[in-house]
């Protein structure tokens, strides 16, 4: 029995194995802890950022083939638009997406972000994008209380802006205060303070679109949005503008939603 996301009661789970796998399982059974001695509690849904091994996927050959056919033009440098993978909670959307994009990391940057399912705070999912960028560039992620969080963000954007065009560079520079807020810090910028709320929001949106565009110019980019049914409207605006870019770069978005 397994406790699965979306189901209150444990569910019997079966997996088809080969004869060799069955024999290996029998040989190792004595070394495994008894089921009653295993820790109790709800099992977290698997995610690509988990340190756990990806679950085995079976019976999805048709879906895998369709998704891979969709993503191939993106790898080759063409816009791919929006892919929607929908299903009930626990249906295996994340596993299917991960299996579809697995092994493409040399040719495609796959970035996972997560919609804020509780607060739906404006642009909050893109904090994950910024953190991914810091890790990809080998830089520490600025934290609240750091002596100079703006310095770390500027260093990151200086690197990424080399991939973008002049418009991207300008938007990234102007958007530093807004992006820093996403990371939980603040910058005492008199010019930014004088802007009205809509102008501040617009700078943040333009900076995020410029960030995505710059990344897609360096390498084909796929943005995967988990729980996209809970995506806040401001984040949806960023994604819509990103998808509407006329730049001939390999870029696309995949929504995982219920």
Protein backbone atom coordinates (compact mmCIF):
# COMPACT_ATOMS: atom_id res chain seq x y z
CA UNK A 1 0.00 0.00 0.00
CA UNK A 2 1.19 3.51 -0.80
CA UNK A 3 -0.08 6.93 0.29
CA UNK A 4 -0.36 9.02 -2.86
CA UNK A 5 -0.87 12.71 -3.46
CA UNK A 6 -4.57 13.48 -3.80
CA UNK A 7 -5.81 10.39 -1.97
CA UNK A 8 -6.59 10.27 1.74
CA UNK A 9 -6.36 6.48 2.11
CA UNK A 10 -3.48 4.17 1.14
CA UNK A 11 -3.83 2.60 -2.31
CA UNK A 12 -2.54 -0.75 -3.54
CA UNK A 13 0.19 -0.08 -6.12
CA UNK A 14 1.45 -2.77 -8.51
CA UNK A 15 4.38 -2.71 -10.92
CA UNK A 16 5.09 -5.16 -13.72
CA UNK A 17 8.66 -6.50 -13.49
CA UNK A 18 10.80 -8.87 -15.50
CA UNK A 19 11.80 -12.31 -14.19
CA UNK A 20 15.31 -11.03 -13.45
CA UNK A 21 13.93 -8.12 -11.45
CA UNK A 22 11.65 -10.45 -9.51
CA UNK A 23 14.60 -12.73 -8.65
CA UNK A 24 16.71 -9.77 -7.57
CA UNK A 25 13.87 -8.60 -5.38
CA UNK A 26 13.54 -12.01 -3.73
CA UNK A 27 17.28 -12.13 -3.01
CA UNK A 28 17.23 -8.69 -1.40
CA UNK A 29 13.98 -9.09 0.53
CA UNK A 30 15.68 -10.26 3.72
CA UNK A 31 17.78 -7.11 3.84
CA UNK A 32 14.78 -4.79 3.64
CA UNK A 33 13.04 -3.43 6.75
CA UNK A 34 9.61 -4.86 7.39
CA UNK A 35 6.70 -2.77 6.14
CA UNK A 36 5.47 -2.26 9.69
CA UNK A 37 8.85 -0.78 10.71
CA UNK A 38 8.90 1.82 7.98
CA UNK A 39 8.19 5.41 8.98
CA UNK A 40 4.59 6.48 8.76
CA UNK A 41 3.28 9.71 7.27
CA UNK A 42 2.11 11.12 4.01
CA UNK A 43 4.56 10.60 1.16
CA UNK A 44 5.51 13.81 -0.66
CA UNK A 45 4.75 14.00 -4.34
CA UNK A 46 7.89 13.35 -6.36
CA UNK A 47 9.49 16.38 -7.99
CA UNK A 48 12.56 16.77 -10.23
CA UNK A 49 14.34 18.73 -7.49
CA UNK A 50 13.92 15.86 -5.04
CA UNK A 51 17.00 13.82 -4.22
CA UNK A 52 14.94 10.66 -4.62
CA UNK A 53 15.36 8.56 -7.74
CA UNK A 54 12.77 9.27 -10.41
CA UNK A 55 9.87 6.81 -10.19
CA UNK A 56 9.49 4.19 -12.88
CA UNK A 57 7.11 5.26 -15.65
CA UNK A 58 5.17 2.66 -17.60
CA UNK A 59 2.23 2.65 -19.97
CA UNK A 60 2.83 6.21 -21.18
CA UNK A 61 4.69 5.54 -24.43
CA UNK A 62 2.16 7.48 -26.52
CA UNK A 63 2.29 10.56 -24.30
CA UNK A 64 6.10 10.43 -24.12
CA UNK A 65 6.33 10.29 -27.90
CA UNK A 66 3.93 13.23 -28.32
CA UNK A 67 5.79 15.43 -25.83
CA UNK A 68 9.20 14.63 -27.30
CA UNK A 69 7.96 15.39 -30.80
CA UNK A 70 6.71 18.75 -29.49
CA UNK A 71 9.98 19.66 -27.80
CA UNK A 72 12.36 18.71 -30.65
CA UNK A 73 11.80 21.93 -32.67
CA UNK A 74 12.45 23.93 -29.48
CA UNK A 75 15.81 22.19 -29.11
CA UNK A 76 16.59 23.13 -32.71
CA UNK A 77 15.92 26.80 -31.94
CA UNK A 78 12.27 27.35 -32.82
CA UNK A 79 9.55 28.81 -30.56
CA UNK A 80 7.38 26.01 -29.21
CA UNK A 81 4.47 27.87 -27.64
CA UNK A 82 2.57 26.34 -24.74
CA UNK A 83 2.19 22.68 -23.83
CA UNK A 84 -0.48 21.68 -21.29
CA UNK A 85 -0.22 18.43 -19.32
CA UNK A 86 -3.38 18.03 -17.28
CA UNK A 87 -4.67 15.39 -14.91
CA UNK A 88 -6.00 14.79 -11.43
CA UNK A 89 -3.75 15.12 -8.39
CA UNK A 90 -1.43 12.12 -8.19
CA UNK A 91 -1.93 11.16 -11.85
CA UNK A 92 1.81 11.43 -12.56
CA UNK A 93 2.06 14.70 -14.46
CA UNK A 94 5.44 15.62 -12.96
CA UNK A 95 6.85 12.16 -13.58
CA UNK A 96 5.65 12.19 -17.18
CA UNK A 97 7.17 15.61 -17.80
CA UNK A 98 10.47 14.66 -16.22
CA UNK A 99 10.66 11.42 -18.19
CA UNK A 100 9.92 13.34 -21.40
CA UNK A 101 12.68 15.91 -20.87
CA UNK A 102 15.21 13.59 -19.20
CA UNK A 103 18.52 13.40 -21.02
CA UNK A 104 18.06 16.69 -22.89
CA UNK A 105 20.08 18.86 -20.52
CA UNK A 106 22.99 19.21 -22.95
CA UNK A 107 20.73 20.76 -25.59
CA UNK A 108 17.89 22.29 -23.61
CA UNK A 109 17.70 24.24 -20.35
CA UNK A 110 14.67 22.91 -18.48
CA UNK A 111 13.68 25.18 -15.59
CA UNK A 112 10.93 24.16 -13.16
CA UNK A 113 9.01 26.80 -11.23
CA UNK A 114 6.10 26.30 -8.85
CA UNK A 115 2.91 28.31 -8.61
CA UNK A 116 2.09 29.69 -5.19
CA UNK A 117 -0.91 27.47 -4.43
CA UNK A 118 -1.72 29.12 -1.09
CA UNK A 119 -1.03 32.86 -1.16
CA UNK A 120 -0.78 33.31 -4.94
CA UNK A 121 1.58 36.16 -4.26
CA UNK A 122 2.41 38.32 -7.27
CA UNK A 123 5.31 36.93 -9.35
CA UNK A 124 6.34 34.61 -6.50
CA UNK A 125 6.96 31.59 -8.80
CA UNK A 126 9.82 33.44 -10.46
CA UNK A 127 11.85 33.40 -7.28
CA UNK A 128 12.59 29.82 -8.29
CA UNK A 129 13.80 30.98 -11.70
CA UNK A 130 16.20 33.46 -10.12
CA UNK A 131 17.53 30.83 -7.73
CA UNK A 132 18.04 28.44 -10.67
CA UNK A 133 20.04 31.13 -12.46
CA UNK A 134 22.33 31.62 -9.47
CA UNK A 135 22.96 27.88 -9.23
CA UNK A 136 23.55 27.57 -12.98
CA UNK A 137 26.15 30.36 -12.84
CA UNK A 138 27.80 28.91 -9.74
CA UNK A 139 26.89 31.90 -7.57
CA UNK A 140 25.44 31.92 -4.05
CA UNK A 141 21.78 32.85 -3.81
CA UNK A 142 21.40 36.15 -1.91
CA UNK A 143 19.55 35.79 1.37
CA UNK A 144 17.82 38.27 3.60
CA UNK A 145 20.44 39.71 5.94
CA UNK A 146 23.33 39.38 3.49
CA UNK A 147 25.59 42.48 3.64
CA UNK A 148 25.24 43.18 -0.11
CA UNK A 149 22.46 41.13 -1.75
CA UNK A 150 22.21 43.66 -4.58
CA UNK A 151 25.86 43.05 -5.46
CA UNK A 152 25.24 39.34 -5.96
CA UNK A 153 22.20 40.01 -8.12
CA UNK A 154 24.09 42.54 -10.24
CA UNK A 155 26.88 40.03 -10.81
CA UNK A 156 24.35 37.45 -11.98
CA UNK A 157 22.54 39.86 -14.30
CA UNK A 158 25.86 41.14 -15.72
CA UNK A 159 26.64 37.59 -16.80
CA UNK A 160 23.21 36.78 -18.18
CA UNK A 161 22.83 40.13 -19.96
CA UNK A 162 25.74 39.16 -22.23
CA UNK A 163 23.37 36.69 -23.88
CA UNK A 164 20.61 39.25 -24.45
CA UNK A 165 20.18 42.29 -26.67
CA UNK A 166 20.39 45.95 -25.66
CA UNK A 167 16.72 46.07 -24.70
CA UNK A 168 17.22 43.08 -22.37
CA UNK A 169 20.22 44.71 -20.73
CA UNK A 170 18.29 47.91 -20.06
CA UNK A 171 15.28 46.04 -18.63
CA UNK A 172 17.48 43.95 -16.36
CA UNK A 173 19.29 47.00 -14.99
CA UNK A 174 16.05 48.86 -14.31
CA UNK A 175 14.45 45.78 -12.75
CA UNK A 176 17.10 45.08 -10.11
CA UNK A 177 15.02 46.51 -7.19
CA UNK A 178 11.97 44.47 -8.24
CA UNK A 179 13.96 41.26 -8.69
CA UNK A 180 15.68 41.78 -5.36
CA UNK A 181 12.26 41.98 -3.69
CA UNK A 182 11.44 38.55 -5.14
CA UNK A 183 14.51 37.21 -3.36
CA UNK A 184 13.30 38.65 -0.06
CA UNK A 185 15.64 41.63 0.07
CA UNK A 186 15.29 45.32 -0.69
CA UNK A 187 17.37 48.01 -2.34
CA UNK A 188 17.23 51.63 -1.24
CA UNK A 189 16.81 53.08 -4.72
CA UNK A 190 15.35 56.64 -4.66
CA UNK A 191 14.30 56.49 -8.32
CA UNK A 192 12.45 53.22 -7.81
CA UNK A 193 10.72 54.54 -4.68
CA UNK A 194 9.33 57.49 -6.61
CA UNK A 195 7.61 55.24 -9.16
CA UNK A 196 3.92 54.51 -8.75
CA UNK A 197 2.95 50.85 -8.07
CA UNK A 198 2.01 50.15 -11.68
CA UNK A 199 5.36 51.44 -12.95
CA UNK A 200 7.21 49.28 -10.39
CA UNK A 201 5.20 46.26 -11.46
CA UNK A 202 5.95 46.96 -15.12
CA UNK A 203 9.67 47.12 -14.42
CA UNK A 204 9.53 43.77 -12.66
CA UNK A 205 7.62 42.14 -15.51
CA UNK A 206 9.96 43.56 -18.17
CA UNK A 207 12.99 42.37 -16.18
CA UNK A 208 11.64 38.83 -15.91
CA UNK A 209 10.78 38.67 -19.61
CA UNK A 210 14.26 40.02 -20.42
CA UNK A 211 15.78 37.38 -18.16
CA UNK A 212 13.89 34.58 -19.91
CA UNK A 213 14.70 35.99 -23.34
CA UNK A 214 18.41 36.30 -22.53
CA UNK A 215 18.53 32.72 -21.27
CA UNK A 216 16.81 31.45 -24.42
CA UNK A 217 19.40 33.24 -26.60
CA UNK A 218 22.19 31.40 -24.81
CA UNK A 219 20.50 27.98 -25.05
CA UNK A 220 17.02 26.74 -25.91
CA UNK A 221 14.82 27.19 -22.85
CA UNK A 222 11.81 25.28 -21.57
CA UNK A 223 9.97 26.71 -18.57
CA UNK A 224 7.90 24.08 -16.73
CA UNK A 225 5.22 25.48 -14.41
CA UNK A 226 3.95 23.11 -11.71
CA UNK A 227 0.40 23.63 -10.38
CA UNK A 228 -0.24 26.11 -13.18
CA UNK A 229 -3.95 26.14 -12.28
CA UNK A 230 -2.90 28.22 -9.23
CA UNK A 231 -0.72 30.65 -11.20
CA UNK A 232 -1.26 34.27 -10.18
CA UNK A 233 -2.33 36.71 -12.87
CA UNK A 234 0.91 38.71 -12.79
CA UNK A 235 3.02 35.61 -13.39
CA UNK A 236 0.68 34.65 -16.22
CA UNK A 237 1.38 38.07 -17.75
CA UNK A 238 5.13 37.38 -17.72
CA UNK A 239 4.64 34.01 -19.38
CA UNK A 240 2.27 35.42 -21.99
CA UNK A 241 4.76 38.14 -22.96
CA UNK A 242 7.59 35.60 -23.06
CA UNK A 243 5.63 33.36 -25.43
CA UNK A 244 4.79 36.32 -27.66
CA UNK A 245 8.44 37.22 -28.22
CA UNK A 246 9.16 37.55 -31.92
CA UNK A 247 12.80 36.60 -31.39
CA UNK A 248 13.70 33.40 -33.28
CA UNK A 249 14.98 31.56 -30.24
CA UNK A 250 14.16 28.12 -28.91
CA UNK A 251 11.73 28.84 -26.09
CA UNK A 252 8.55 27.24 -24.79
CA UNK A 253 6.43 26.78 -21.67
CA UNK A 254 4.82 23.64 -20.27
CA UNK A 255 1.89 23.89 -17.84
CA UNK A 256 1.21 21.05 -15.41
CA UNK A 257 -2.29 21.55 -14.07
CA UNK A 258 -5.46 19.97 -12.77
